[in-house]
Short mmCIF file of C-alpha atoms in Angstrom, two decimals:
data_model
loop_
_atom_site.label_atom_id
_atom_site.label_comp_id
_atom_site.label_asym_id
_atom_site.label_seq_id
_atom_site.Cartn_x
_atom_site.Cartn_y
_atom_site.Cartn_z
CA UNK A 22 -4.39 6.34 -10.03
CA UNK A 23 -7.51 5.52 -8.46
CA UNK A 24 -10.28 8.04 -9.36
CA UNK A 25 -12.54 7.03 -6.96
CA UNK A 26 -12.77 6.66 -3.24
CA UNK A 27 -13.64 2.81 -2.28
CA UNK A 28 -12.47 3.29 1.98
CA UNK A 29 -15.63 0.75 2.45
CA UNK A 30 -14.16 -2.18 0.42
CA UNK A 31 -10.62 -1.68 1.48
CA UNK A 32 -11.31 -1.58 5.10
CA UNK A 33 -13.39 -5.15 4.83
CA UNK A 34 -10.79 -6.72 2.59
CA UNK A 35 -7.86 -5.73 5.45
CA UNK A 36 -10.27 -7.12 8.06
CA UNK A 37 -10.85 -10.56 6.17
CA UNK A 38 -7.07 -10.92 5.13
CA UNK A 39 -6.54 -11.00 8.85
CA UNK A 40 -9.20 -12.18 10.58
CA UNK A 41 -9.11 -15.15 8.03
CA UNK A 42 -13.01 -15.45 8.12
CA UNK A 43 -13.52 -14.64 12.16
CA UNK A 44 -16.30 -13.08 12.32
CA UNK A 45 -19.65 -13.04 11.30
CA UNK A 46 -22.24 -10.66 9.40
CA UNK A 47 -23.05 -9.20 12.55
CA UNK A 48 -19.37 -8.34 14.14
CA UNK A 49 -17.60 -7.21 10.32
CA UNK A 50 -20.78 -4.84 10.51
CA UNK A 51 -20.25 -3.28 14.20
CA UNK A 52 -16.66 -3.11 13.13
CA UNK A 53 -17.05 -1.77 10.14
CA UNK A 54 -19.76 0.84 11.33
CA UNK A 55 -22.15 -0.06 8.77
CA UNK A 56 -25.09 -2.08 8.68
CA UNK A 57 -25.55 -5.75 7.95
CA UNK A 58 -27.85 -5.11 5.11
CA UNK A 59 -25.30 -2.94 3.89
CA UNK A 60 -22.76 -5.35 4.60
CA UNK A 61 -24.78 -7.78 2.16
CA UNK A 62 -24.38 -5.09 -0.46
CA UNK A 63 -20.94 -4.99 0.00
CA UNK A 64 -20.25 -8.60 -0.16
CA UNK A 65 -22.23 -9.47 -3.10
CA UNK A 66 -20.84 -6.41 -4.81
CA UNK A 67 -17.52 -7.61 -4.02
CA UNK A 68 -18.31 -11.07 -4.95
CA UNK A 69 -19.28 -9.95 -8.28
CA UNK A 70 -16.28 -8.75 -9.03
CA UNK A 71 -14.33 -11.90 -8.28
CA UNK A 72 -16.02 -13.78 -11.07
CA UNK A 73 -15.67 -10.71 -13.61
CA UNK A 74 -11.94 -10.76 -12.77
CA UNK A 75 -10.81 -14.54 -12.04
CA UNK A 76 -13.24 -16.49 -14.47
CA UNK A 77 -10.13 -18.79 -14.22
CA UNK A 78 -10.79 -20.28 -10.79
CA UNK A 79 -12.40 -23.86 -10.31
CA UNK A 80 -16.23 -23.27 -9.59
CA UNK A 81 -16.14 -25.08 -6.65
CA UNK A 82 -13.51 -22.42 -5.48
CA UNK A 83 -15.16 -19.01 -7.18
CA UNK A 84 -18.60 -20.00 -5.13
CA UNK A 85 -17.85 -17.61 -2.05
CA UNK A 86 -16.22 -14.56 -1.92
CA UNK A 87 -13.57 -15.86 0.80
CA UNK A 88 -12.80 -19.08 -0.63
CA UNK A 89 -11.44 -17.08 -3.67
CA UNK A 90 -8.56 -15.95 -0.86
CA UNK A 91 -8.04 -19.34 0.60
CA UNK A 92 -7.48 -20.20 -3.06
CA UNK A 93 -4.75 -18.23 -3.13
CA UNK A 94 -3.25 -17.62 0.70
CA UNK A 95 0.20 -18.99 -0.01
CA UNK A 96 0.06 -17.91 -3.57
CA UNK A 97 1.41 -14.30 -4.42
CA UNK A 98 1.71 -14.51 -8.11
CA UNK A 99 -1.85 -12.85 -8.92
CA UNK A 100 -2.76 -10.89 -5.68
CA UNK A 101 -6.43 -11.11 -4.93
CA UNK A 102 -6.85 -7.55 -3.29
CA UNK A 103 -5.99 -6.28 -6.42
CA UNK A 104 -8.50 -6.41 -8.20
CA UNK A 105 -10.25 -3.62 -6.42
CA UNK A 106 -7.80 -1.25 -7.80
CA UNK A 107 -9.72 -2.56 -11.09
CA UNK A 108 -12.75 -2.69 -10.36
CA UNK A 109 -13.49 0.33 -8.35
CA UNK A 110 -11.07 2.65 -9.41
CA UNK A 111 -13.12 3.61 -12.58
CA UNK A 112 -16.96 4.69 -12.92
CA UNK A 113 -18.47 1.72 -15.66
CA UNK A 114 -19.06 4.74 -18.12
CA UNK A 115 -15.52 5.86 -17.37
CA UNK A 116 -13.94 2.24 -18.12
CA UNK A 117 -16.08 1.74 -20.73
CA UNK A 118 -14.96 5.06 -22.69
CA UNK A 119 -11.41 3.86 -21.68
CA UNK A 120 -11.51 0.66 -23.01
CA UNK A 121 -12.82 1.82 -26.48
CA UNK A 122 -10.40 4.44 -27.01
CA UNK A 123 -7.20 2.46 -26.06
CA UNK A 124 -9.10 -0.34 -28.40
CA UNK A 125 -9.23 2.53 -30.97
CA UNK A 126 -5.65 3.76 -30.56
CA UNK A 127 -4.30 0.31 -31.06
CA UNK A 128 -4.99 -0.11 -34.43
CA UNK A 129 -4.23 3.91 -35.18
CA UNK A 130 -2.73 7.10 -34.18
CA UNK A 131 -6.12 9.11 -33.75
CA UNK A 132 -7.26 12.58 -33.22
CA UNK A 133 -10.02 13.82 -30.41
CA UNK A 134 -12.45 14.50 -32.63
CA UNK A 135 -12.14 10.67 -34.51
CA UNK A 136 -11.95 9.40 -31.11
CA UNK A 137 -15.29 11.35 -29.91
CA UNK A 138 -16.93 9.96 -33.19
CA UNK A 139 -15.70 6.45 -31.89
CA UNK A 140 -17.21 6.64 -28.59
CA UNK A 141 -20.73 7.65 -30.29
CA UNK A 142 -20.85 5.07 -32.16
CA UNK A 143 -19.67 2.51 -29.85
CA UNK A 144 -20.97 3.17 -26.38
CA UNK A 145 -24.15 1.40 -25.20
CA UNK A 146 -27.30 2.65 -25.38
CA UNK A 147 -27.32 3.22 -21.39
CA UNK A 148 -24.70 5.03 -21.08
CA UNK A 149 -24.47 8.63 -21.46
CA UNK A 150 -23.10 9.75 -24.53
CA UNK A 151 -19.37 11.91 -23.70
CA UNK A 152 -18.43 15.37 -25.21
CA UNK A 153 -15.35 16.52 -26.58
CA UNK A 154 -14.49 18.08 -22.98
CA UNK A 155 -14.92 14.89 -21.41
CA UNK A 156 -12.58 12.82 -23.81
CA UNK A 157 -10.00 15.16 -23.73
CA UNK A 158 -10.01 14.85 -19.89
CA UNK A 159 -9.80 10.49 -20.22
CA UNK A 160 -6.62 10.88 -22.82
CA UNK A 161 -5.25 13.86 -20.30
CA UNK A 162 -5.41 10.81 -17.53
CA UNK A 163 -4.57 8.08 -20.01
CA UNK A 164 -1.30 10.49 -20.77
CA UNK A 165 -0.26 11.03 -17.26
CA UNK A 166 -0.50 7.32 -16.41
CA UNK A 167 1.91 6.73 -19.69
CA UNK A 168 -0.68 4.92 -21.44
CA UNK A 169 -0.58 6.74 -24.54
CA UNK A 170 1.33 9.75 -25.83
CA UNK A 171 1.20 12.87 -27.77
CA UNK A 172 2.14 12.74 -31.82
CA UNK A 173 2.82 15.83 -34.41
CA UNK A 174 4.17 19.07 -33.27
CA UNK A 175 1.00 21.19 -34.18
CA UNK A 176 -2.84 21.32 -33.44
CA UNK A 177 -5.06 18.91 -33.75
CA UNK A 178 -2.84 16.79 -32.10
CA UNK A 179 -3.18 12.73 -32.28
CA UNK A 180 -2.73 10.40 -29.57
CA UNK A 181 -1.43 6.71 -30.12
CA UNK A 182 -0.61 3.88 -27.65
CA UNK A 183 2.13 3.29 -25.95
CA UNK A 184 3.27 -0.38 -26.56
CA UNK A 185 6.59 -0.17 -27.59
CA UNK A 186 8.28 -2.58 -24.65
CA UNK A 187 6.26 -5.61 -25.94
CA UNK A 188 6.14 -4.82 -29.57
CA UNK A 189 10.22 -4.45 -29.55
CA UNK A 190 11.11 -7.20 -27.09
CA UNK A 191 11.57 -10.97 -28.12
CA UNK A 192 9.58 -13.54 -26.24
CA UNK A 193 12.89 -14.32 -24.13
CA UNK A 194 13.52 -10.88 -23.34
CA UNK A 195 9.97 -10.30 -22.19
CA UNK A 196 10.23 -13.63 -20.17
CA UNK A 197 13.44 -12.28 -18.03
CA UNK A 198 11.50 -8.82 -17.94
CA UNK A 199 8.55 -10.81 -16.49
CA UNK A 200 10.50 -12.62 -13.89
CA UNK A 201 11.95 -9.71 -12.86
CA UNK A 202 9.37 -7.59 -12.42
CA UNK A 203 7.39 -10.84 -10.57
CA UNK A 204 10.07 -10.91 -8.25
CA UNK A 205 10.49 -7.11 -7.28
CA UNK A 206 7.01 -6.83 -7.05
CA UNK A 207 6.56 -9.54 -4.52
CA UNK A 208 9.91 -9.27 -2.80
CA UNK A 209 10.29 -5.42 -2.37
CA UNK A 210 8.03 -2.97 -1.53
CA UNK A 211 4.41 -3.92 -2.82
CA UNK A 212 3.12 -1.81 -5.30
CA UNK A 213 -0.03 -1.33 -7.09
CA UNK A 214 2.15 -0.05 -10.45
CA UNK A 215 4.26 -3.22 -10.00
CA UNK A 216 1.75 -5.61 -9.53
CA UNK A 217 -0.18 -4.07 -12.85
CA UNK A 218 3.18 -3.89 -14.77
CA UNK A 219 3.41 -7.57 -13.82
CA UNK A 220 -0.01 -8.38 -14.90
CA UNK A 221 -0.01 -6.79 -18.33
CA UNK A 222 3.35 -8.54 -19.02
CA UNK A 223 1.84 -11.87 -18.49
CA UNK A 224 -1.08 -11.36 -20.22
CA UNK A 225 1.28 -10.33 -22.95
CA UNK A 226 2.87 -13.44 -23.21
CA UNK A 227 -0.28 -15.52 -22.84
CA UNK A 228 -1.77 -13.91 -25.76
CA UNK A 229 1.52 -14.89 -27.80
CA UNK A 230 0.86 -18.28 -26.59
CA UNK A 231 3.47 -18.58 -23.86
CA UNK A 232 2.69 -22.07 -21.42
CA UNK A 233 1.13 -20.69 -18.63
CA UNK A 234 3.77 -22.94 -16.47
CA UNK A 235 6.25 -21.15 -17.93
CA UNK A 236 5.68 -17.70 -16.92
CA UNK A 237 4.63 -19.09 -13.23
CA UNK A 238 8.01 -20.39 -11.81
CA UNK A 239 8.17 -18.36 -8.40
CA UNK A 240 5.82 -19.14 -5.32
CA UNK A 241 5.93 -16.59 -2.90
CA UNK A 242 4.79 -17.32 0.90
CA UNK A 243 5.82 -14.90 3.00
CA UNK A 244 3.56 -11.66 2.26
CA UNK A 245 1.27 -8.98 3.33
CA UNK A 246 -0.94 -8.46 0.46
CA UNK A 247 -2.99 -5.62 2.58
CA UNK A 248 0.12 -3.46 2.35
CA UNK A 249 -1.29 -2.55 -1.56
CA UNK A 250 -4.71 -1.22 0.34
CA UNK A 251 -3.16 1.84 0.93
CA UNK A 252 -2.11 3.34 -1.83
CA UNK A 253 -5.70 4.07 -2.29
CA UNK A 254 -4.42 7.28 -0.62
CA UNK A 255 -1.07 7.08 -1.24
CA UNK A 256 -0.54 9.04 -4.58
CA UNK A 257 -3.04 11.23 -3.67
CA UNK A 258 -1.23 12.43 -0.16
CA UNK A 259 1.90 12.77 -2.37
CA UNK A 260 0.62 15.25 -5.00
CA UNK A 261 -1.20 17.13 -2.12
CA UNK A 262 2.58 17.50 -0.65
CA UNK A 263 3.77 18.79 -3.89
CA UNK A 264 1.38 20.98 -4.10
CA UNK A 265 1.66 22.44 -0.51
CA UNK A 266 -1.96 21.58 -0.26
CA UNK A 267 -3.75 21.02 3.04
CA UNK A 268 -6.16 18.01 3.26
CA UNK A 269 -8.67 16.48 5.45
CA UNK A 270 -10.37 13.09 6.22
CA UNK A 271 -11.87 10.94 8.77
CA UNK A 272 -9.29 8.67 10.86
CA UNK A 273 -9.76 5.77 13.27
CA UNK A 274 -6.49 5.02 14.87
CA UNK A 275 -5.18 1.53 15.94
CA UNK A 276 -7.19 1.75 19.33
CA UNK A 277 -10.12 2.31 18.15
CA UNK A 278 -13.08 -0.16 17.88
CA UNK A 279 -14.10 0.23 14.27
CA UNK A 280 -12.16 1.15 10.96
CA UNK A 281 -15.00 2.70 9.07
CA UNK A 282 -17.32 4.84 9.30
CA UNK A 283 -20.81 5.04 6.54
CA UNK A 284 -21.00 9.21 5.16
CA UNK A 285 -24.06 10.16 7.16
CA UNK A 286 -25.82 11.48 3.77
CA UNK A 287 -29.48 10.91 5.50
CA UNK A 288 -30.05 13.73 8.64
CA UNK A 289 -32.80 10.72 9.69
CA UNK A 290 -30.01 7.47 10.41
CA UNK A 291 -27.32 10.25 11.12
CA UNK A 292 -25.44 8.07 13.76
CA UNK A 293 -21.74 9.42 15.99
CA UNK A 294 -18.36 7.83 15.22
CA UNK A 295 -15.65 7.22 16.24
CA UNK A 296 -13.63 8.64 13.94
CA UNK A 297 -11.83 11.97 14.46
CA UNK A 298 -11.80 14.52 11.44
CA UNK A 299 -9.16 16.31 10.41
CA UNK A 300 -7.88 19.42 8.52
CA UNK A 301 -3.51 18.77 8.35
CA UNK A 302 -1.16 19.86 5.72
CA UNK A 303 0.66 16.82 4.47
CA UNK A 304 4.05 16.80 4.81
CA UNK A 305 6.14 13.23 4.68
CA UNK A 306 4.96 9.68 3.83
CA UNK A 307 7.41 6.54 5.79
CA UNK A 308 6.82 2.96 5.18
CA UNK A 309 7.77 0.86 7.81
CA UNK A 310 8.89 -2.32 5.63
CA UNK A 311 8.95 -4.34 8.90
CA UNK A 312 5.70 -4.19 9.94
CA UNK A 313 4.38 -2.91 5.99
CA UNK A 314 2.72 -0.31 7.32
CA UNK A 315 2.86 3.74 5.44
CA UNK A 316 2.80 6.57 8.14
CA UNK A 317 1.72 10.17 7.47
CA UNK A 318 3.54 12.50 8.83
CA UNK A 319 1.70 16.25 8.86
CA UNK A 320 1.42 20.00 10.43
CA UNK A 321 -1.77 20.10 12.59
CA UNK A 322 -2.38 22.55 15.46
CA UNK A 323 -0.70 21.06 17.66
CA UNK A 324 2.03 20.51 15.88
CA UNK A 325 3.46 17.68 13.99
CA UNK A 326 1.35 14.47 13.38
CA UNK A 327 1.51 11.17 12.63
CA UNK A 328 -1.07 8.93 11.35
CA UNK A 329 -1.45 5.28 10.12
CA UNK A 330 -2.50 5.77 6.53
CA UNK A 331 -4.81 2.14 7.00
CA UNK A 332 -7.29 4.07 9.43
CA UNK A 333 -7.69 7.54 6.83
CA UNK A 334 -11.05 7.79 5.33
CA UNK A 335 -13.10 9.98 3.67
CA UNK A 336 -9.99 11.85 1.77
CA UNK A 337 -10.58 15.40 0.48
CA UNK A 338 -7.81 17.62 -0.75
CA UNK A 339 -8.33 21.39 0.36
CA UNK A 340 -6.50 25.30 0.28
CA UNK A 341 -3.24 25.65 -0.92
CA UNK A 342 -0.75 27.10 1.46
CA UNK A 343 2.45 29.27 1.11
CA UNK A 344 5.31 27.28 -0.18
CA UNK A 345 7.53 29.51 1.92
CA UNK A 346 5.53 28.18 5.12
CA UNK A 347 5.48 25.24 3.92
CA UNK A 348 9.18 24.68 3.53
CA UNK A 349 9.66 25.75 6.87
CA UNK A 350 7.33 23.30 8.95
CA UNK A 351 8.70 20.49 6.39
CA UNK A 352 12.26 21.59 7.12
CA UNK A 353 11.41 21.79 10.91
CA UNK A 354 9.74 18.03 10.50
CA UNK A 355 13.34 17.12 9.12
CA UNK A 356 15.62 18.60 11.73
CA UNK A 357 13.08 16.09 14.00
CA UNK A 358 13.48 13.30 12.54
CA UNK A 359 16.93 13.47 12.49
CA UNK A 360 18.16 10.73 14.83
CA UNK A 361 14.71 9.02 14.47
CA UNK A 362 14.97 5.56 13.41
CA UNK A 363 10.99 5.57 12.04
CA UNK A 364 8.85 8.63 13.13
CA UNK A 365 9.36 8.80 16.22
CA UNK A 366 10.20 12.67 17.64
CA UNK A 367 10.79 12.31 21.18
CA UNK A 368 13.73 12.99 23.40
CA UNK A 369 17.42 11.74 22.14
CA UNK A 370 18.60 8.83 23.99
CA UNK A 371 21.94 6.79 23.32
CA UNK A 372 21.69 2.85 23.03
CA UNK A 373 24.39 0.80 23.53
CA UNK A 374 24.15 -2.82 22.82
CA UNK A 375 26.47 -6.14 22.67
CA UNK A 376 26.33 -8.27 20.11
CA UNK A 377 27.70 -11.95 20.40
CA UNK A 378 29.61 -13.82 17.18
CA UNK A 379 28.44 -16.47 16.00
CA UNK A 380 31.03 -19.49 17.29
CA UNK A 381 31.69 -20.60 13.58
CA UNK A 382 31.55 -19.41 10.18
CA UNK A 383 30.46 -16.14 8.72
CA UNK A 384 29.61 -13.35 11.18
CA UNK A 385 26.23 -13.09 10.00
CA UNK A 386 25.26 -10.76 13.22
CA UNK A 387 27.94 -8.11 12.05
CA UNK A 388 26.81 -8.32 8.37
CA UNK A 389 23.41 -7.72 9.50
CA UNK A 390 24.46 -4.84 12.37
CA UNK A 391 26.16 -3.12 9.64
CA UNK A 392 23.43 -3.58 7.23
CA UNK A 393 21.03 -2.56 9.23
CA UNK A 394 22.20 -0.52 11.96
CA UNK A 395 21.59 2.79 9.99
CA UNK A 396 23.83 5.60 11.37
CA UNK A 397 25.11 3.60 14.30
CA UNK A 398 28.78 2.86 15.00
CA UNK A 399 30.51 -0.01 16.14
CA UNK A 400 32.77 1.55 19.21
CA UNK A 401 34.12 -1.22 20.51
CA UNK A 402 35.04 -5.15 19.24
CA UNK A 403 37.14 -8.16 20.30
CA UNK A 404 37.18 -11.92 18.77
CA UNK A 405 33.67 -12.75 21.15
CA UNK A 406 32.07 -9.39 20.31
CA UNK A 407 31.27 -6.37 19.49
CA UNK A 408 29.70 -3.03 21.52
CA UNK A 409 27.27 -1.00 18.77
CA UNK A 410 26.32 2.14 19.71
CA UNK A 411 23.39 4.75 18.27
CA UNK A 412 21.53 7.92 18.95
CA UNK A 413 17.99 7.71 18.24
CA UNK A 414 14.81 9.40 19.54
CA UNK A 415 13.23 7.42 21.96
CA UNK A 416 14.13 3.43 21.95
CA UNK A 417 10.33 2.13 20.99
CA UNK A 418 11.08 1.99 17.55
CA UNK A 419 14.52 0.50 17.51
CA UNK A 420 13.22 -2.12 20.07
CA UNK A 421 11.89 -5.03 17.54
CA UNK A 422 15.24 -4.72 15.88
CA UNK A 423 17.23 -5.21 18.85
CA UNK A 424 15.04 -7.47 20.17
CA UNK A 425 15.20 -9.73 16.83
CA UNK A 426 18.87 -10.97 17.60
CA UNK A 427 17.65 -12.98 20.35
CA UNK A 428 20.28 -14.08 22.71
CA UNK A 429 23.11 -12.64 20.12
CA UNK A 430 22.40 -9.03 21.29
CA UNK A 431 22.62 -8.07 24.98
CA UNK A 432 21.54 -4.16 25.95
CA UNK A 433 23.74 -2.25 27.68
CA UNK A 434 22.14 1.54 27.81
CA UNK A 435 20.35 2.77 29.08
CA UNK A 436 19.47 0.88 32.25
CA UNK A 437 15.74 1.39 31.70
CA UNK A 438 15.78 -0.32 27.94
CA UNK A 439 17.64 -3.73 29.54
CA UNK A 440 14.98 -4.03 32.64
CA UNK A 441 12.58 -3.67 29.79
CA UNK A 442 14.56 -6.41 27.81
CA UNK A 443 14.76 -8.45 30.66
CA UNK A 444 11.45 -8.40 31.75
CA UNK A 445 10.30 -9.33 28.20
CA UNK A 446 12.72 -12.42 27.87
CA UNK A 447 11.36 -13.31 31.33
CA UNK A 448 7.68 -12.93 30.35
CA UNK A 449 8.59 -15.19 27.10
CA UNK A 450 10.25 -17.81 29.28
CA UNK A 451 7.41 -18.55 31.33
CA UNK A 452 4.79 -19.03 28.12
CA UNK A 453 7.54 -22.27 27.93
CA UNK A 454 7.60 -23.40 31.80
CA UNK A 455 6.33 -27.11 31.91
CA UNK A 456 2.72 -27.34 32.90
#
């Protein structure tokens, strides 16, 4: 539950995941749409948070800010982009008033006003002192994140930590909880929750003096760690949409030729972008788990819209709308998406495709059809193959899948898919033509 908007750091870190180290000062600065002094702020802000966070790295590896990736390219077990949902989610005073009231509450159950006279006492000197309104608000968010929890059925209520799942598991069972959770987290869908569950489990274990070997056994290669970017926005979109609430933000689509935009505070270095604000009421989030991508699918003017949640910036919730109305453009998104095999709303088409069997052994390519195929039906089959058919809007988005078969899967329908097909088979043969 990030509290604070970081779009700056999260765009860089995306660009240097994939870029691997590309470009220099000058070029991440025109792309970013900031300047390279600003840049320099950036990266030695960014930098210092690497060494507050892995103090375990080598020195010679924690010197530069991209060597701490390198470190760890092939390496999923401690995701390095993490650590911004750490470090930048919280204000210092904020996670230093956090950190002394969970210390408090793990020796006691406390009330607000003992917890208020903790903070006082404990806070440094440069740091503004907190009233009772403001600690009530940092145990209302420590409650919702199911930190801690409510005790006693009348006023004044005390709060006390919730640490019962490593308190009342053995070491065994919180080793098979650990590799578990290490494995969804890294296998599944990549989530910030996950990946902090994961964390606080082995850090758990190390304190009760686990090996560290032991509670490493899994190395994970094939990954997208800049999936976990986005949920910078994710949760936030997602109570907007239970809410029926409108928002708006700054977006730079795939095409364009930056990612970020700087908030032009300062009417003297105001400067255009090339963003495009918006004002849309939220409606559906998709994640494309083949390309680990999250889509945002909304009610604008013109009607429904879809956006790639890596180019919104600049995130502002806004008016509340009637749920009525709002139940009827989400219903009206749903009847449109019906035969859509992502997002894509465009005109029904029906694909027909062969698949081959495999000469031996199991039929892997029907497992995987029917696996896969979603509401598609196998019409017609014979010992060589099978016919697969399937309604779907438009045939971009079902496209990679088909094409991922190789020369197991032969289109059929319609005519203009399979001279699409063939001219991209033909395209790939010539890369291989003999110089």
């Amino acid at each position: 539950m990030a509290k604070e908007s970081f779009d700056k750091e999260i765009q860089f870190l995306r660009m240097l995941m994939l870029t691997s180290g590309a470009y220099n000062r000058q070029q991440f600065a025109k792309r970013l749409g900031i300047s390279v002094n600003t840049f320099d702020k950036t990266i030695r802000r960014l930098k210092e948070i690497v060494q507050a966070t892995y103090q375990q790295l080598p020195e010679e590896e924690g010197k530069e800010f991209t060597e701490g990736f390198r470190y760890n390219y092939y390496d999923s077990a401690d995701p390095m982009l993490l650590f911004l949902f750490r470090a930048k989610s919280l204000k210092e005073s904020e996670s230093q008033r956090l950190s002394l009231l969970l210390g408090a509450l793990n020796a006691q159950s406390l009330t607000v006003l003992e917890l208020l006279d903790c903070c006082m006492n404990a806070l440094p000197a440069n740091l503004p002192l907190p009233d009772e309104k403001t600690i009530r608000k940092d145990l209302k968010y420590l409650e919702e994140v199911g930190v801690i929890q409510k005790e006693g059925g009348s006023r004044p209520f005390k709060y006390a930590i919730r640490n019962e799942l490593v308190h009342e598991l053995t070491e065994d069972e919180l080793l098979d909880l650990y590799d578990f959770v290490d494995v969804m987290a890294n296998t599944h869908i990549p989530s910030v929750q996950g990946y902090l569950l994961r964390d606080g489990l082995k850090k758990q274990l190390i304190r009760s003096f686990a090996e560290k070997h032991a509670i490493e056994p899994f190395l994970y290669k094939y990954h997208y760690h800049s999936r976990i970017l986005d949920e910078a926005h994710l949760f936030t979109i997602l109570n907007a949409i239970r809410e029926h609430r409108k928002v708006r933000f700054l977006y730079f689509s795939p095409k364009a030729g930056k990612s970020y935009a700087s908030q032009n505070t300062n009417p003297l270095f105001e400067r255009e972008t090339e963003g495009k604000s918006e004002k849309i009421l939220p409606l559906k989030v998709v994640y494309d788990h083949q390309y680990g991508r999250w889509y945002l699918l909304a009610h604008g003017r013109e009607g429904i819209r879809k956006y790639r949640m890596e180019g919104i910036t600049q995130f502002e919730e806004d008016e509340v709308v009637d749920p009525t109305w709002f139940e009827g453009k989400q219903q009206a998104l749903q009847e449109k998406l019906r035969l859509s095999w992502l997002i894509d709303t465009g005109a029904p088409v029906t694909v027909r495709a062969k698949f081959y069997n495999p000469g031996h052994g199991p039929n892997f390519v029907k497992e995987r059809v029917l696996l896969q195929g979603q509401w598609g039906q196998i019409v017609e089959e014979n010992d060589e193959s099978f016919t697969y058919e399937i309604t779907v809007n438009g045939t971009i988005e079902i496209k990679p899948w088909l094409r991922s078969f190789g020369s197991s899967c032969e289109i059929l329908e319609p005519t203009r898919l399979r001279r699409e097909m063939i001219a991209e088979w033909k395209e790939i043969r010539d890369y291989y033509e003999s110089v």
